[in-house]
Coordinates of C-alpha atoms and ligand atoms in Angstrom, one line a residue:
M1 CA -77.5 -60.0 162.5
R2 CA -75.0 -61.4 164.9
L3 CA -72.9 -58.8 166.7
N4 CA -69.7 -60.3 165.2
N5 CA -71.0 -59.8 161.7
L6 CA -72.1 -56.3 162.5
I7 CA -68.6 -55.4 163.5
V8 CA -67.1 -56.8 160.3
L9 CA -69.7 -54.9 158.3
L10 CA -68.9 -51.7 160.1
S11 CA -65.2 -52.1 159.7
A12 CA -65.7 -52.5 155.9
T13 CA -67.7 -49.4 155.6
T14 CA -65.8 -47.1 157.8
P15 CA -64.7 -43.7 156.6
L16 CA -68.3 -42.4 156.9
V17 CA -68.6 -43.4 160.5
A18 CA -64.9 -43.3 161.3
A19 CA -65.5 -41.3 164.4
S20 CA -66.5 -44.5 166.0
P21 CA -69.2 -47.0 165.5
L22 CA -67.9 -48.6 168.6
S23 CA -68.7 -45.7 170.8
W24 CA -72.2 -45.3 169.6
L25 CA -72.8 -48.9 170.0
G26 CA -71.5 -48.6 173.5
L27 CA -68.9 -51.3 172.8
A28 CA -65.7 -49.3 173.6
A29 CA -64.5 -45.8 174.1
W30 CA -62.8 -44.0 171.2
D31 CA -62.1 -40.8 173.0
V32 CA -59.7 -40.7 175.9
E33 CA -60.7 -42.9 178.8
G34 CA -59.1 -44.0 182.0
F35 CA -56.4 -42.3 184.1
A36 CA -55.5 -39.8 181.4
K37 CA -59.1 -38.6 181.5
D38 CA -60.3 -39.0 185.1
N39 CA -57.6 -37.9 187.6
P40 CA -57.1 -35.2 190.2
I41 CA -55.4 -32.7 187.8
G42 CA -57.8 -32.7 184.9
P43 CA -58.4 -34.5 181.6
T44 CA -55.8 -34.8 178.9
T45 CA -56.6 -32.4 176.0
G46 CA -53.3 -32.0 174.3
G47 CA -53.1 -29.1 172.0
K48 CA -56.9 -28.5 171.9
G49 CA -57.6 -24.8 171.4
G50 CA -54.2 -24.1 170.0
A51 CA -53.0 -23.6 166.4
T52 CA -52.6 -26.5 164.0
V53 CA -49.4 -26.9 162.2
T54 CA -48.4 -29.6 159.7
V55 CA -44.8 -30.7 159.6
D56 CA -43.0 -33.0 157.1
N57 CA -39.4 -32.7 158.2
V58 CA -37.3 -33.2 161.3
D59 CA -36.5 -29.5 162.0
D60 CA -40.1 -28.4 161.7
F61 CA -41.2 -31.2 163.9
K62 CA -38.8 -30.4 166.7
A63 CA -39.7 -26.7 166.6
A64 CA -43.4 -27.5 166.6
V65 CA -43.4 -29.8 169.6
A66 CA -41.1 -27.6 171.7
G67 CA -42.3 -25.3 174.5
D68 CA -45.5 -25.3 176.6
E69 CA -47.9 -23.5 174.2
R70 CA -51.0 -25.4 173.1
R71 CA -50.4 -26.8 169.6
I72 CA -51.8 -29.5 167.4
V73 CA -48.9 -30.9 165.3
K74 CA -49.9 -33.0 162.3
V75 CA -47.1 -35.2 161.0
K76 CA -46.8 -36.1 157.3
G77 CA -44.6 -38.9 155.9
E78 CA -41.4 -40.4 157.3
L79 CA -39.2 -38.5 159.7
N80 CA -35.8 -40.1 160.5
F81 CA -34.4 -38.5 163.7
T82 CA -30.8 -38.6 164.7
S83 CA -31.6 -37.4 168.2
R84 CA -34.7 -37.7 170.4
P85 CA -37.2 -34.8 170.1
K86 CA -38.7 -33.7 173.4
I87 CA -42.5 -33.1 173.3
G88 CA -43.4 -30.2 175.5
S89 CA -46.7 -29.6 177.4
N90 CA -50.1 -29.0 175.8
K91 CA -49.3 -30.8 172.5
S92 CA -51.2 -33.2 170.3
V93 CA -48.9 -35.0 167.9
I94 CA -51.0 -36.7 165.3
G95 CA -50.0 -38.6 162.2
V96 CA -51.8 -37.8 158.9
G97 CA -53.3 -40.8 157.1
K98 CA -51.4 -44.2 157.2
T99 CA -47.9 -43.1 156.4
A100 CA -46.7 -40.9 159.3
H101 CA -43.6 -42.7 160.4
I102 CA -40.9 -42.1 163.0
T103 CA -37.6 -43.8 162.6
G104 CA -34.0 -43.4 163.9
S105 CA -34.5 -41.9 167.4
G106 CA -37.7 -42.2 169.4
L107 CA -39.7 -39.5 171.2
D108 CA -39.3 -38.2 174.8
V109 CA -42.0 -36.8 176.9
V110 CA -40.0 -35.3 179.8
N111 CA -41.1 -32.9 182.5
S112 CA -44.3 -32.3 180.5
T113 CA -48.0 -32.4 181.1
N114 CA -51.0 -32.8 178.8
V115 CA -49.7 -34.6 175.7
I116 CA -51.5 -36.7 173.1
I117 CA -49.6 -38.9 170.6
Q118 CA -51.7 -40.6 168.0
N119 CA -51.6 -42.4 164.6
L120 CA -47.8 -42.7 164.3
K121 CA -45.9 -45.7 163.2
I122 CA -42.7 -45.9 165.2
T123 CA -40.3 -48.7 164.2
F124 CA -36.7 -50.0 164.6
I125 CA -35.8 -47.3 167.2
Q126 CA -32.2 -48.1 168.3
D127 CA -31.2 -45.3 170.7
N128 CA -33.7 -46.0 173.5
D129 CA -37.4 -46.6 173.8
C130 CA -39.9 -45.7 171.0
I131 CA -41.5 -43.4 173.5
T132 CA -40.2 -42.6 177.0
I133 CA -42.6 -40.8 179.3
R134 CA -40.4 -39.5 182.2
N135 CA -41.5 -37.2 185.1
S136 CA -44.6 -36.3 183.1
T137 CA -48.4 -36.3 183.7
R138 CA -51.5 -36.7 181.6
V139 CA -50.3 -38.4 178.5
W140 CA -52.5 -40.3 176.0
V141 CA -50.7 -42.7 173.6
D142 CA -53.4 -43.8 171.2
H143 CA -53.7 -45.6 167.9
N144 CA -50.1 -46.0 167.1
E145 CA -48.0 -48.9 165.7
F146 CA -44.7 -50.0 167.3
A147 CA -42.5 -52.7 165.8
S148 CA -38.9 -54.0 165.3
D149 CA -37.4 -57.4 165.1
I150 CA -37.8 -59.8 168.0
S151 CA -35.1 -62.2 166.7
K152 CA -32.4 -59.8 168.0
G153 CA -33.0 -60.7 171.7
P154 CA -34.2 -58.6 174.6
D155 CA -31.5 -55.9 174.6
F156 CA -30.9 -55.0 171.0
Y157 CA -33.9 -52.7 171.1
D158 CA -35.3 -51.1 174.2
G159 CA -38.9 -50.6 175.2
Q160 CA -41.9 -49.5 173.1
V161 CA -43.7 -47.2 175.6
D162 CA -41.8 -46.9 178.9
I163 CA -43.3 -44.8 181.7
I164 CA -40.9 -43.8 184.4
R165 CA -39.7 -41.4 187.2
G166 CA -43.0 -40.6 188.9
S167 CA -45.0 -40.1 185.7
D168 CA -48.8 -40.3 186.3
W169 CA -52.2 -40.3 184.8
I170 CA -51.5 -42.0 181.5
T171 CA -53.7 -43.9 179.1
V172 CA -52.2 -46.3 176.4
S173 CA -55.1 -47.4 174.1
W174 CA -55.7 -49.0 170.7
N175 CA -52.0 -49.4 169.8
Y176 CA -50.6 -52.2 167.8
F177 CA -47.4 -53.5 169.3
H178 CA -45.7 -56.3 167.4
D179 CA -42.5 -58.2 166.6
H180 CA -40.6 -56.6 169.5
W181 CA -39.2 -58.0 172.8
K182 CA -39.7 -55.5 175.7
S183 CA -43.0 -53.7 175.3
S184 CA -44.0 -51.4 178.2
L185 CA -42.1 -50.9 181.4
V186 CA -43.7 -48.8 184.2
G187 CA -41.0 -47.8 186.7
N188 CA -37.6 -48.7 185.5
D189 CA -35.7 -49.4 188.7
P190 CA -36.5 -51.1 192.0
A191 CA -34.3 -48.5 193.7
F192 CA -36.7 -45.7 192.7
R193 CA -39.4 -46.4 195.3
D194 CA -39.3 -42.9 196.7
I195 CA -39.8 -41.3 193.3
D196 CA -42.3 -43.8 191.9
F197 CA -44.4 -45.0 194.8
G198 CA -48.0 -43.7 194.6
H199 CA -47.5 -42.5 191.0
L200 CA -47.5 -44.5 187.8
H201 CA -51.3 -44.7 187.4
V202 CA -51.7 -46.1 183.8
T203 CA -54.7 -47.4 181.9
Y204 CA -54.0 -49.9 179.1
H205 CA -57.0 -50.8 177.0
H206 CA -57.8 -52.2 173.5
N207 CA -54.1 -52.7 172.6
H208 CA -53.1 -55.5 170.3
W209 CA -49.9 -57.2 171.2
R210 CA -48.5 -59.8 168.7
N211 CA -45.2 -61.7 168.8
E212 CA -43.8 -59.9 171.8
G213 CA -41.4 -61.0 174.5
T214 CA -42.1 -59.4 177.9
R215 CA -43.6 -56.4 179.7
G216 CA -47.2 -56.1 178.5
P217 CA -46.9 -54.2 180.8
A218 CA -44.4 -54.7 183.7
G219 CA -45.0 -52.4 186.6
R220 CA -43.2 -51.3 189.8
F221 CA -44.7 -49.2 192.6
G222 CA -47.8 -48.0 190.7
H223 CA -51.3 -48.9 189.6
Q224 CA -52.2 -50.2 186.2
H225 CA -55.7 -51.0 185.0
V226 CA -55.3 -53.4 182.1
Y227 CA -58.6 -54.2 180.3
N228 CA -59.8 -55.5 176.9
N229 CA -56.4 -56.0 175.4
L230 CA -55.6 -58.8 172.9
Y231 CA -52.4 -60.7 173.4
V232 CA -51.3 -63.1 170.6
D233 CA -48.0 -65.0 171.0
F234 CA -46.8 -62.9 173.9
L235 CA -44.0 -65.4 174.2
Y236 CA -42.5 -65.2 177.7
Q237 CA -44.5 -63.1 180.1
A238 CA -47.3 -60.6 179.4
I239 CA -48.4 -58.7 182.5
H240 CA -45.9 -58.6 185.4
S241 CA -46.6 -56.8 188.6
R242 CA -43.5 -56.5 190.8
S243 CA -42.0 -54.4 193.6
D244 CA -45.3 -53.7 195.4
N245 CA -47.0 -52.7 192.2
Q246 CA -50.8 -53.2 191.8
V247 CA -52.6 -54.3 188.6
L248 CA -56.3 -54.7 188.0
V249 CA -56.7 -57.1 185.1
E250 CA -60.1 -57.7 183.4
G251 CA -61.7 -58.6 180.1
N252 CA -58.4 -59.5 178.3
V253 CA -57.9 -62.2 175.7
F254 CA -54.7 -64.3 175.5
R255 CA -54.0 -66.5 172.4
G256 CA -51.3 -68.5 170.7
K257 CA -47.9 -69.2 172.3
T258 CA -48.4 -67.0 175.4
R259 CA -46.5 -68.7 178.2
E260 CA -47.5 -66.6 181.2
A261 CA -50.4 -64.1 181.0
L262 CA -50.0 -62.6 184.4
S263 CA -47.5 -62.9 187.3
T264 CA -47.0 -61.1 190.6
Y265 CA -44.0 -63.2 191.5
G266 CA -41.2 -60.7 191.9
L267 CA -38.5 -62.5 190.0
V268 CA -37.5 -60.6 186.9
I269 CA -37.3 -63.7 184.6
P270 CA -34.1 -64.4 182.6
E271 CA -35.9 -63.5 179.4
D272 CA -36.6 -60.0 180.7
S273 CA -33.0 -58.8 180.8
P274 CA -32.2 -58.9 184.5
N275 CA -29.3 -56.8 185.7
T276 CA -27.3 -58.9 188.1
C277 CA -27.8 -62.6 187.4
T278 CA -28.6 -64.6 184.3
C279 CA -30.9 -66.6 186.5
G280 CA -33.1 -63.5 187.0
D281 CA -33.2 -60.7 189.6
E282 CA -35.2 -61.1 192.8
E283 CA -37.6 -58.2 193.7
L284 CA -40.5 -57.9 196.0
D285 CA -43.7 -59.4 194.6
G286 CA -46.4 -57.2 193.2
F287 CA -50.2 -57.5 193.6
A288 CA -53.0 -58.4 191.2
N289 CA -56.7 -58.3 191.3
L290 CA -59.1 -59.7 188.7
G291 CA -62.3 -57.9 187.7
A292 CA -64.4 -59.0 184.7
R293 CA -63.5 -62.4 183.4
N294 CA -60.4 -62.8 181.2
D295 CA -59.8 -65.5 178.6
W296 CA -56.4 -66.8 179.5
G297 CA -56.2 -69.3 176.6
D298 CA -53.4 -71.7 177.3
A299 CA -51.3 -69.2 179.3
G300 CA -50.3 -69.5 182.9
V301 CA -51.3 -67.2 185.8
N302 CA -49.3 -66.8 189.0
I303 CA -50.9 -64.5 191.5
T304 CA -48.9 -64.7 194.8
Q305 CA -50.9 -61.9 196.5
V306 CA -54.0 -59.9 195.8
G307 CA -54.1 -56.2 196.5
T308 CA -56.5 -53.3 197.2
F309 CA -56.9 -52.2 193.6
V310 CA -60.2 -54.0 193.1
K311 CA -62.2 -51.5 191.0
A312 CA -61.3 -48.7 188.5
P313 CA -61.9 -45.3 190.1
Y314 CA -63.7 -44.1 186.9
N315 CA -66.4 -45.2 184.5
F316 CA -65.3 -47.0 181.4
K317 CA -66.8 -49.0 178.6
L318 CA -66.0 -52.7 178.9
T319 CA -66.2 -54.6 175.6
P320 CA -67.9 -58.0 176.0
L321 CA -65.2 -60.7 176.1
P322 CA -66.2 -62.5 172.9
L323 CA -65.9 -59.3 170.9
V324 CA -62.5 -58.2 172.2
A325 CA -60.4 -60.1 169.7
P326 CA -62.3 -59.0 166.5
I327 CA -62.7 -55.4 167.7
V328 CA -59.1 -55.0 168.8
K329 CA -57.7 -56.6 165.6
T330 CA -59.9 -54.4 163.4
W331 CA -59.5 -51.0 165.2
A332 CA -56.1 -50.9 166.9
G333 CA -53.1 -49.3 165.1
V334 CA -52.7 -46.5 162.5
G335 CA -55.1 -45.3 159.8
K336 CA -58.2 -45.8 162.0
I337 CA -58.9 -42.3 163.4
Ligands
NAG1 C1 -49.8 -25.7 179.5 O1 -50.2 -26.6 180.5 C2 -49.9 -26.2 181.8 C3 -50.4 -27.2 182.7 O2 -51.8 -27.4 182.4 C4 -50.5 -24.8 182.1 O3 -50.1 -24.4 183.4 C5 -50.1 -23.9 181.1 O4 -50.7 -22.6 181.3 C6 -50.4 -24.3 179.7 N1 -49.9 -23.4 178.7 C7 -50.6 -22.9 177.8 C8 -50.0 -21.9 176.9 O5 -51.7 -23.2 177.6
NAG2 C1 -32.0 -42.9 159.0 O1 -30.8 -42.2 158.7 C2 -29.6 -42.9 158.9 C3 -28.5 -41.9 158.6 O2 -28.6 -40.8 159.4 C4 -29.6 -44.1 158.1 O3 -28.4 -44.9 158.4 C5 -30.8 -45.0 158.3 O4 -30.8 -46.0 157.4 C6 -32.1 -44.1 158.1 N1 -33.2 -45.0 158.5 C7 -34.3 -45.1 157.8 C8 -35.3 -46.0 158.3 O5 -34.4 -44.6 156.7
NAG3 C1 -36.3 -32.0 183.6 O1 -36.2 -31.3 184.8 C2 -35.0 -31.5 185.6 C3 -35.2 -30.8 186.9 O2 -35.6 -29.5 186.7 C4 -33.9 -31.0 184.7 O3 -32.7 -31.2 185.4 C5 -33.8 -31.7 183.4 O4 -32.8 -31.2 182.6 C6 -35.2 -31.6 182.7 N1 -35.1 -32.4 181.5 C7 -35.4 -31.9 180.3 C8 -35.3 -32.8 179.2 O5 -35.9 -30.8 180.1
NAG4 C1 -40.3 -32.8 187.0 O1 -40.9 -31.9 186.2 C2 -41.2 -30.7 186.8 C3 -41.9 -29.8 185.8 O2 -43.1 -30.4 185.5 C4 -40.0 -30.0 187.3 O3 -40.3 -28.9 188.0 C5 -39.2 -31.0 188.2 O4 -38.0 -30.4 188.6 C6 -39.0 -32.3 187.5 N1 -38.3 -33.2 188.4 C7 -37.3 -34.0 188.0 C8 -36.7 -34.9 189.0 O5 -36.8 -34.0 186.9
NAG5 C1 -45.1 -68.6 191.1 O1 -44.7 -67.9 192.2 C2 -44.0 -68.7 193.2 C3 -43.7 -67.8 194.3 O2 -44.9 -67.6 195.1 C4 -42.8 -69.3 192.6 O3 -42.2 -70.2 193.6 C5 -43.1 -70.1 191.4 O4 -41.9 -70.6 190.8 C6 -43.9 -69.3 190.4 N1 -44.3 -70.0 189.3 C7 -43.8 -69.7 188.1 C8 -44.3 -70.6 187.0 O5 -43.1 -68.8 187.8

């Protein structure tokens, strides 16, 4: 049986083996992998070892995610927030089934450490990002779905997963990001060099981006390892490394109307909501290194300088390039874990 057919078969027969045919086939990691696992302060475990509580309303959710105590918070149904809940340290926030859904306001992970966010649909958030990770360490954002309406332009909605103010040791995996302009900004201001430089280590793997505008991701001052992601119609610019940021880009697949897969040219392009000029904002260039082969499709690549981030400082499972698209399409998003 060809491997492709095997994958299709496995995805059709899941629940039994939901824990992960992919990991026992050695094709991809299902558990936390990358900077949220291997880092100097210890692996991300979230609420492991703490009590499990199930919440189905806004007030119970806010109470359950507050504080630093270890807790596993299972989320049922739709919660429409009017202000942003703050997720405290040592929490796992996990949607139940396929219907756990955050609307209204998004989630903040601020001044926290050791947080897992999984299996949540987060859509049409208008007050800020879907998830903002600020001054926080060890966060694993896994198997969620983020969406809005790209026709409203770059600034009607904000980011999907933004990682800012010296945050560190983050993994963003198996998420389905679609129909939204600005996806994932790492370091939100070129003036924050002192806060951000040397932090912002983020791993992005097996995410599915479809019909998005910019920032898949866009980084400043940090290090991002971007591997085995699928980009379909990432319209203006997918990976952008600027302001002395470093990216290691390997084993990704770009399809459809994706104009630019990767750029280290510092210009914040007009389509990416520059602050001072409609022609774009000038910043210092970033750096990029290429590891295992990528499939760029018809997209452009503009590497102005290579850097020192040539190899991931951890072991990881690299999915063979021809299997990236079918595996990511099948296994990213909600209802899979
Ligand atoms: C929460 O995590 C922090 C950092 O790991 C730790 O210092 C603290 O003791 C934890 N709290 C509990 C209740 O486990
Ligand atoms: C959330 O609640 C607000 C009112 O507080 C309402 O306007 C909005 O339509 C609700 N959103 C959803 C998705 O139900
Ligand atoms: C984060 O920590 C800073 C500095 O201690 C504090 O000013 C700020 O209010 C904290 N933010 C939150 C949301 O707790
Ligand atoms: C960052 O968070 C830590 C707690 O983890 C806090 O002590 C510190 O003051 C925060 N810094 C800022 C600038 O908010
Ligand atoms: C690529 O980068 C150079 C700067 O080194 C810039 O002049 C050029 O316009 C860039 N190309 C694109 C397509 O952005």
